[in-house]
Coordinates of C-alpha atoms in Angstrom, one line a residue:
X4 CA -38.1 96.6 27.5
X5 CA -38.2 94.5 24.4
X6 CA -37.4 90.8 24.7
X7 CA -34.3 91.2 22.5
X8 CA -32.9 94.3 24.3
X9 CA -30.0 93.8 26.7
X10 CA -28.8 96.3 29.4
X11 CA -25.2 97.4 29.3
X12 CA -22.7 95.6 31.6
X13 CA -21.9 97.2 34.9
X14 CA -19.3 96.4 37.6
X15 CA -17.6 93.9 35.2
X16 CA -20.4 91.4 35.6
X17 CA -22.9 90.0 33.2
X18 CA -26.4 91.1 33.9
X19 CA -28.8 88.6 35.2
X20 CA -31.5 88.4 32.7
X21 CA -32.9 84.9 33.2
X22 CA -34.1 82.9 36.1
X23 CA -32.2 80.2 38.1
X24 CA -33.2 77.5 35.7
X25 CA -31.5 79.2 32.7
X26 CA -28.3 79.8 34.7
X27 CA -28.2 76.0 35.6
X28 CA -28.5 74.9 32.0
X29 CA -25.6 77.1 30.9
X30 CA -23.4 75.8 33.7
X31 CA -24.2 72.2 32.8
X32 CA -23.4 72.8 29.1
X33 CA -20.0 74.2 30.0
X34 CA -19.2 71.2 32.2
X35 CA -20.1 68.8 29.4
X36 CA -18.0 70.6 26.9
X37 CA -15.0 70.6 29.3
X38 CA -15.4 66.9 30.0
X39 CA -15.5 66.0 26.3
X40 CA -12.4 68.1 25.7
X41 CA -10.5 66.3 28.5
X42 CA -11.5 62.8 27.2
X43 CA -10.4 63.8 23.7
X44 CA -7.0 65.0 24.9
X45 CA -6.5 61.8 26.9
X46 CA -7.5 59.5 24.0
X47 CA -5.1 61.3 21.6
X48 CA -2.2 60.9 24.1
X49 CA -2.9 57.2 24.6
X50 CA -3.3 56.2 20.9
X51 CA -0.9 58.0 18.5
X52 CA -2.6 58.2 15.1
X53 CA -1.3 56.6 11.9
X54 CA -2.2 57.7 8.4
X55 CA -5.9 57.5 7.7
X56 CA -6.5 58.0 11.4
X57 CA -6.3 54.2 12.4
X58 CA -4.6 53.5 15.7
X59 CA -1.5 51.3 15.8
X60 CA -2.1 47.7 17.1
X61 CA 0.7 46.6 19.4
X62 CA 1.8 43.0 19.4
X63 CA 2.0 41.9 23.1
X64 CA 4.6 39.2 22.3
X65 CA 8.2 40.1 23.5
X66 CA 10.3 41.8 20.8
X67 CA 7.4 42.4 18.5
X68 CA 6.7 45.9 17.1
X69 CA 3.5 47.6 16.2
X70 CA 1.6 46.2 13.2
X71 CA 0.6 48.5 10.4
X72 CA -3.1 49.2 10.2
X73 CA -3.3 49.9 6.5
X74 CA -6.4 48.3 4.9
X75 CA -6.1 44.5 4.6
X76 CA -2.5 44.5 5.8
X77 CA -3.3 41.8 8.4
X78 CA -4.8 39.5 5.8
X79 CA -2.0 40.1 3.4
X80 CA 0.7 39.4 6.0
X81 CA -1.1 36.2 7.0
X82 CA -1.2 35.0 3.4
X83 CA 2.4 35.9 2.8
X84 CA 3.4 34.0 5.9
X85 CA 1.5 31.0 4.8
X86 CA 3.1 31.2 1.3
X87 CA 6.5 31.5 2.9
X88 CA 5.8 28.5 5.1
X89 CA 4.6 26.4 2.2
X90 CA 7.7 27.4 0.2
X91 CA 9.9 26.2 3.0
X92 CA 8.1 22.9 3.2
X93 CA 8.3 22.5 -0.6
X94 CA 12.0 22.9 -0.4
X95 CA 12.2 19.9 1.8
X96 CA 9.6 17.7 0.1
X97 CA 8.8 17.7 -3.6
X98 CA 5.5 16.1 -2.9
X99 CA 3.3 18.9 -1.3
X100 CA 0.7 17.4 1.0
X101 CA -2.9 17.5 -0.3
X102 CA -5.2 17.4 2.7
X103 CA -9.0 16.9 2.5
X104 CA -9.5 20.6 2.4
X105 CA -7.8 21.1 -0.9
X106 CA -7.8 17.7 -2.7
X107 CA -10.8 17.2 -4.9
X108 CA -13.6 15.1 -3.4
X109 CA -13.5 12.8 -6.4
X110 CA -9.8 11.9 -5.9
X111 CA -10.4 11.2 -2.2
X112 CA -13.5 9.2 -2.9
X113 CA -11.7 7.1 -5.6
X114 CA -8.8 6.4 -3.3
X115 CA -11.0 5.4 -0.4
X116 CA -13.3 3.2 -2.4
X117 CA -10.3 1.4 -4.0
X118 CA -8.6 0.9 -0.6
X119 CA -11.8 -0.4 1.0
X120 CA -12.3 -3.0 -1.7
X121 CA -8.7 -4.1 -1.6
X122 CA -8.8 -4.5 2.2
X123 CA -11.2 -7.4 1.8
X124 CA -8.3 -9.8 1.3
X125 CA -4.6 -10.3 1.9
X126 CA -2.1 -8.7 1.6
X127 CA -4.2 -5.6 2.0
X128 CA -6.4 -6.4 5.0
X129 CA -4.5 -3.9 7.2
X130 CA -5.8 -1.2 4.8
X131 CA -9.3 -1.5 6.3
X132 CA -8.4 0.7 9.3
X133 CA -5.5 2.5 7.7
X134 CA -5.5 6.2 6.7
X135 CA -4.7 7.5 3.3
X136 CA -2.4 10.6 2.7
X137 CA -2.7 12.1 -0.8
X138 CA 0.2 14.0 -2.3
X139 CA 0.3 15.6 -5.7
X140 CA 2.9 14.5 -8.2
X141 CA 5.0 17.0 -10.2
X142 CA 3.8 19.6 -12.7
X143 CA 2.2 18.2 -15.8
X144 CA 1.8 14.8 -14.3
X145 CA -1.9 15.0 -13.4
X146 CA -1.4 12.3 -10.8
X147 CA -1.3 11.6 -7.1
X148 CA 0.6 9.4 -4.7
X149 CA -1.6 7.9 -2.0
X150 CA 0.4 6.7 1.0
X151 CA -1.5 4.1 3.1
X152 CA -0.4 4.3 6.7
X153 CA -1.1 2.4 9.9
X154 CA -0.3 5.1 12.4
X155 CA 3.1 6.4 11.3
X156 CA 4.0 3.2 9.5
X157 CA 3.6 3.1 5.7
X158 CA 2.1 -0.2 4.7
X159 CA 1.2 0.4 1.0
X160 CA 0.6 2.9 -1.7
X161 CA -1.5 3.7 -4.8
X162 CA -0.7 5.9 -7.8
X163 CA -3.8 7.6 -9.2
X164 CA -3.7 9.5 -12.5
X165 CA -6.3 11.5 -14.5
X166 CA -8.1 10.0 -17.5
X167 CA -9.0 11.8 -20.6
X168 CA -12.6 12.1 -19.7
X169 CA -11.9 13.8 -16.4
X170 CA -12.1 10.7 -14.2
X171 CA -9.4 8.9 -12.3
X172 CA -7.4 5.7 -12.9
X173 CA -5.7 3.3 -10.4
X174 CA -2.4 3.2 -12.3
X175 CA -0.6 0.9 -9.8
X176 CA -0.7 -0.1 -6.2
X177 CA 1.4 -2.1 -3.7
X178 CA 1.5 -3.5 -0.2
X179 CA 5.2 -3.7 0.6
X180 CA 6.6 -1.6 3.4
X181 CA 9.9 -1.2 1.6
X182 CA 8.6 -0.8 -2.0
X183 CA 6.9 2.6 -1.7
X184 CA 8.0 5.0 -4.4
X185 CA 9.1 8.7 -4.1
X186 CA 11.2 8.5 -0.9
X187 CA 13.2 11.7 -0.8
X188 CA 15.4 10.2 1.9
X189 CA 16.4 7.3 -0.3
X190 CA 17.0 9.7 -3.2
X191 CA 19.4 11.9 -1.3
X192 CA 21.2 8.9 0.2
X193 CA 21.7 7.4 -3.3
X194 CA 23.0 10.7 -4.8
X195 CA 25.4 11.1 -1.8
X196 CA 26.7 7.5 -2.3
X197 CA 27.3 8.3 -5.9
X198 CA 29.2 11.5 -4.9
X199 CA 26.8 13.7 -6.7
X200 CA 25.7 15.6 -3.6
X201 CA 26.7 16.0 0.0
X202 CA 24.1 15.2 2.6
X203 CA 25.5 18.2 4.6
X204 CA 25.6 21.7 3.4
X205 CA 23.2 21.2 0.5
X206 CA 21.1 24.3 0.1
X207 CA 17.4 24.2 -1.0
X208 CA 18.2 26.6 -3.8
X209 CA 20.7 24.2 -5.4
X210 CA 18.6 21.0 -5.2
X211 CA 15.1 20.4 -6.6
X212 CA 13.4 17.0 -7.1
X213 CA 10.1 16.8 -9.0
X214 CA 8.1 13.6 -8.8
X215 CA 7.0 12.3 -12.3
X216 CA 5.1 9.3 -13.6
X217 CA 4.8 7.2 -16.7
X218 CA 2.8 4.0 -16.9
X219 CA 5.0 1.4 -15.1
X220 CA 7.6 4.0 -14.1
X221 CA 7.6 6.4 -11.1
X222 CA 10.7 8.6 -11.5
X223 CA 12.4 11.7 -10.4
X224 CA 13.5 14.8 -12.3
X225 CA 16.3 16.2 -10.2
X226 CA 17.9 19.6 -10.8
X227 CA 21.2 20.3 -9.1
X228 CA 22.8 23.7 -9.8
X229 CA 21.2 23.8 -13.2
X230 CA 22.1 20.3 -14.2
X231 CA 19.2 17.7 -14.7
X232 CA 19.2 14.1 -13.8
X233 CA 16.4 11.5 -14.1
X234 CA 16.2 8.6 -11.6
X235 CA 13.9 5.7 -11.0
X236 CA 11.8 6.6 -7.9
X237 CA 11.0 3.1 -6.8
X238 CA 14.6 1.7 -6.6
X239 CA 17.0 4.6 -7.1
X240 CA 19.1 4.3 -10.2
X241 CA 20.1 6.9 -12.8
X242 CA 18.1 6.7 -16.0
X243 CA 20.1 7.1 -19.3
X244 CA 18.0 10.2 -20.3
X245 CA 18.7 13.8 -21.2
X246 CA 15.8 16.2 -21.3
X247 CA 15.0 15.5 -24.9
X248 CA 14.8 11.7 -24.3
X249 CA 12.6 12.3 -21.2
X250 CA 10.2 14.4 -23.2
X251 CA 10.2 11.7 -26.0
X252 CA 9.4 9.0 -23.4
X253 CA 6.5 11.1 -22.0
X254 CA 5.1 11.8 -25.4
X255 CA 5.3 8.1 -26.4
X256 CA 3.5 7.0 -23.2
X257 CA 0.8 9.6 -23.7
X258 CA 0.1 8.2 -27.2
X259 CA -0.6 4.7 -25.8
X260 CA -3.6 5.8 -23.7
X261 CA -4.5 4.9 -20.1
X262 CA -4.4 1.6 -18.3
X263 CA -6.1 0.3 -15.1
X264 CA -9.3 0.5 -13.1
X265 CA -11.2 3.7 -13.7
X266 CA -13.6 5.6 -11.5
X267 CA -16.6 4.5 -13.6
X268 CA -15.6 0.8 -12.9
X269 CA -15.9 1.4 -9.2
X270 CA -19.3 3.0 -9.7
X271 CA -20.3 -0.1 -11.7
X272 CA -19.4 -2.3 -8.7
X273 CA -16.1 -3.8 -9.8
X274 CA -14.4 -5.6 -6.9
X275 CA -11.0 -7.4 -6.7
X276 CA -10.7 -11.2 -6.4
X277 CA -8.1 -12.5 -3.9
X278 CA -4.5 -12.2 -5.0
X279 CA -3.0 -15.3 -6.7
X280 CA 0.7 -15.9 -6.2
X281 CA 2.4 -18.6 -8.2
X282 CA 5.9 -18.1 -6.8
X283 CA 7.5 -16.3 -3.8
X284 CA 10.5 -15.3 -5.8
X285 CA 11.0 -11.7 -6.7
X286 CA 14.5 -11.5 -8.2
X287 CA 14.8 -12.4 -11.9
X288 CA 18.5 -12.8 -11.6
X289 CA 18.2 -15.7 -9.1
X290 CA 17.7 -18.0 -12.0
X291 CA 19.1 -16.9 -15.3
X292 CA 17.6 -19.7 -17.4
X293 CA 15.1 -17.2 -18.8
X294 CA 17.8 -15.4 -20.8
X295 CA 17.9 -18.3 -23.2
X296 CA 14.1 -18.5 -23.5
X297 CA 12.4 -17.1 -26.5
X298 CA 10.5 -13.9 -26.1
X299 CA 6.7 -13.9 -26.6
X300 CA 3.9 -11.4 -26.4
X301 CA 2.4 -10.7 -23.0
X302 CA -0.7 -12.9 -22.8
X303 CA -4.2 -11.5 -22.7
X304 CA -6.1 -11.4 -19.4
X305 CA -8.0 -14.5 -20.2
X306 CA -4.8 -16.5 -20.7
X307 CA -2.7 -15.0 -18.1
X308 CA -4.0 -16.8 -15.0
X309 CA -3.5 -20.3 -16.5
X310 CA 0.0 -19.4 -17.5
X311 CA 1.0 -18.3 -14.0
X312 CA -0.8 -21.2 -12.3
X313 CA 1.1 -23.7 -14.4
X314 CA 4.0 -23.0 -12.1
X315 CA 6.1 -20.9 -14.5
X316 CA 7.1 -17.4 -13.9
X317 CA 7.3 -14.7 -16.5
X318 CA 10.1 -12.1 -16.9
X319 CA 8.9 -8.9 -18.4
X320 CA 11.2 -6.8 -20.6
X321 CA 10.5 -3.6 -22.4
X322 CA 10.5 -3.7 -26.1
X323 CA 13.7 -2.7 -27.8
X324 CA 15.7 -3.3 -24.6
X325 CA 14.5 0.0 -23.1
X326 CA 14.1 -1.6 -19.6
X327 CA 14.5 1.8 -17.9
X328 CA 10.9 2.6 -19.0
X329 CA 9.6 -0.1 -16.5
X330 CA 12.5 -0.5 -14.1
X331 CA 12.9 -4.0 -15.6
X332 CA 13.4 -6.7 -16.1
X333 CA 10.5 -7.5 -13.9
X334 CA 9.7 -10.9 -12.5
X335 CA 5.9 -11.5 -12.6
X336 CA 4.8 -13.9 -9.9
X337 CA 1.1 -13.4 -9.5
X338 CA -2.0 -11.3 -10.3
X339 CA -5.2 -9.8 -9.0
X340 CA -8.3 -9.5 -11.1
X341 CA -11.1 -6.9 -10.7
X342 CA -14.5 -8.1 -12.0
X343 CA -17.9 -6.5 -12.4
X344 CA -20.7 -7.9 -10.2
X345 CA -22.5 -11.0 -11.4
X346 CA -20.4 -11.4 -14.5
X347 CA -18.1 -14.2 -15.6
X348 CA -16.4 -11.9 -18.2
X349 CA -12.7 -11.2 -17.8
X350 CA -12.3 -8.0 -15.9
X351 CA -9.3 -5.8 -15.3
X352 CA -6.2 -7.7 -14.4
X353 CA -3.1 -6.4 -12.5
X354 CA 0.1 -8.4 -12.7
X355 CA 2.2 -8.8 -9.5
X356 CA 5.7 -7.7 -10.1
X357 CA 8.3 -8.5 -7.5
X358 CA 5.6 -10.1 -5.3
X359 CA 3.9 -6.9 -4.1
X360 CA 3.7 -4.3 -6.9
X361 CA 0.5 -4.6 -9.0
X362 CA 0.7 -3.2 -12.5
X363 CA -2.1 -3.1 -15.2
X364 CA -1.6 -6.1 -17.5
X365 CA -2.6 -3.9 -20.5
X366 CA 0.2 -1.5 -19.6
X367 CA 2.6 -4.4 -19.9
X368 CA 1.1 -5.5 -23.1
X369 CA 1.4 -2.1 -24.7
X370 CA 5.2 -2.1 -24.9
X371 CA 7.0 -5.3 -23.9
X372 CA 7.4 -9.0 -24.1
X373 CA 7.9 -11.9 -21.6
X374 CA 10.2 -14.8 -21.4
X375 CA 9.4 -17.9 -19.6
X376 CA 11.0 -18.4 -16.2
X377 CA 10.9 -21.7 -14.3
X378 CA 10.0 -21.0 -10.7
X379 CA 10.4 -24.6 -9.7
X380 CA 13.7 -26.4 -9.1
X381 CA 12.4 -29.9 -9.6

């Protein structure tokens, strides 16, 4: 019989044509196939298939349903959740936090270097061990508020703005606990006292406050149900502006340039001298004799210290009576000067307004005058 020939079946049984080894192999193959079929059926019953054949991933938390397994859906959901969370925070705070992970390294370096140098003398010594929290100001401002905090207590601030060459400028700074700008709590309280809003039942959609800055003036742009108000963000008061006037003020300020210590000055080794205070007074209305004094130009940096140390104060007023541009009149009672290392040349001088708010002298000189104020009663 040829190898390929097979005898016909008899008695309903398959003929035995191979040895015991062949029969064993066939039986094993059938068992493997059966086992695979059973495993497949069990898997299908345990994991119902979604489109594209991906199993549903059940959330084990109570009350949670299955999560779609469409490509990238988990990443998209996480990003959407983060965006929704950020939007909720923004509705409560107009100054979104800028942590070290998303603030530029140069802004952080500038803030820390300036704080470390200021901490060498009073009233900033507590800044040595304090932390800095950086928050971006409103759209188009190109600025940051740096809150200096000792634990949960705010002990000072800096306002940093961008320079035209891409660097950064210390536009103002202060050490008072109660003189830190951009307090949303104070803003809401002021508006409620004026009857403009209610502290209860105010929806996030009807109220928006954007932090803005001009040299000498931190301010708010507040939108309530489509109406716009502008307010001083240091000591809340309504500014006499409409949108056109606010834009004109911003345009005028931009044309005057930048004022204050720049990033390159810190790289060159500039450091602040101790603060000089000629008077402890901070209220220009406590002695109204200056109202009858003649106005004069703000003195240059080289003449400013001698004028203050003579025992007379200076009341600063904005040119043309536009005191809202500086929150004035401001009583100037001291100064702090930043000098380059090993140089006797006059450096960058900040005037102390109200005792604890330090403003670039050149910013005062760019648009205002001073009147002599006697800080002595003898």
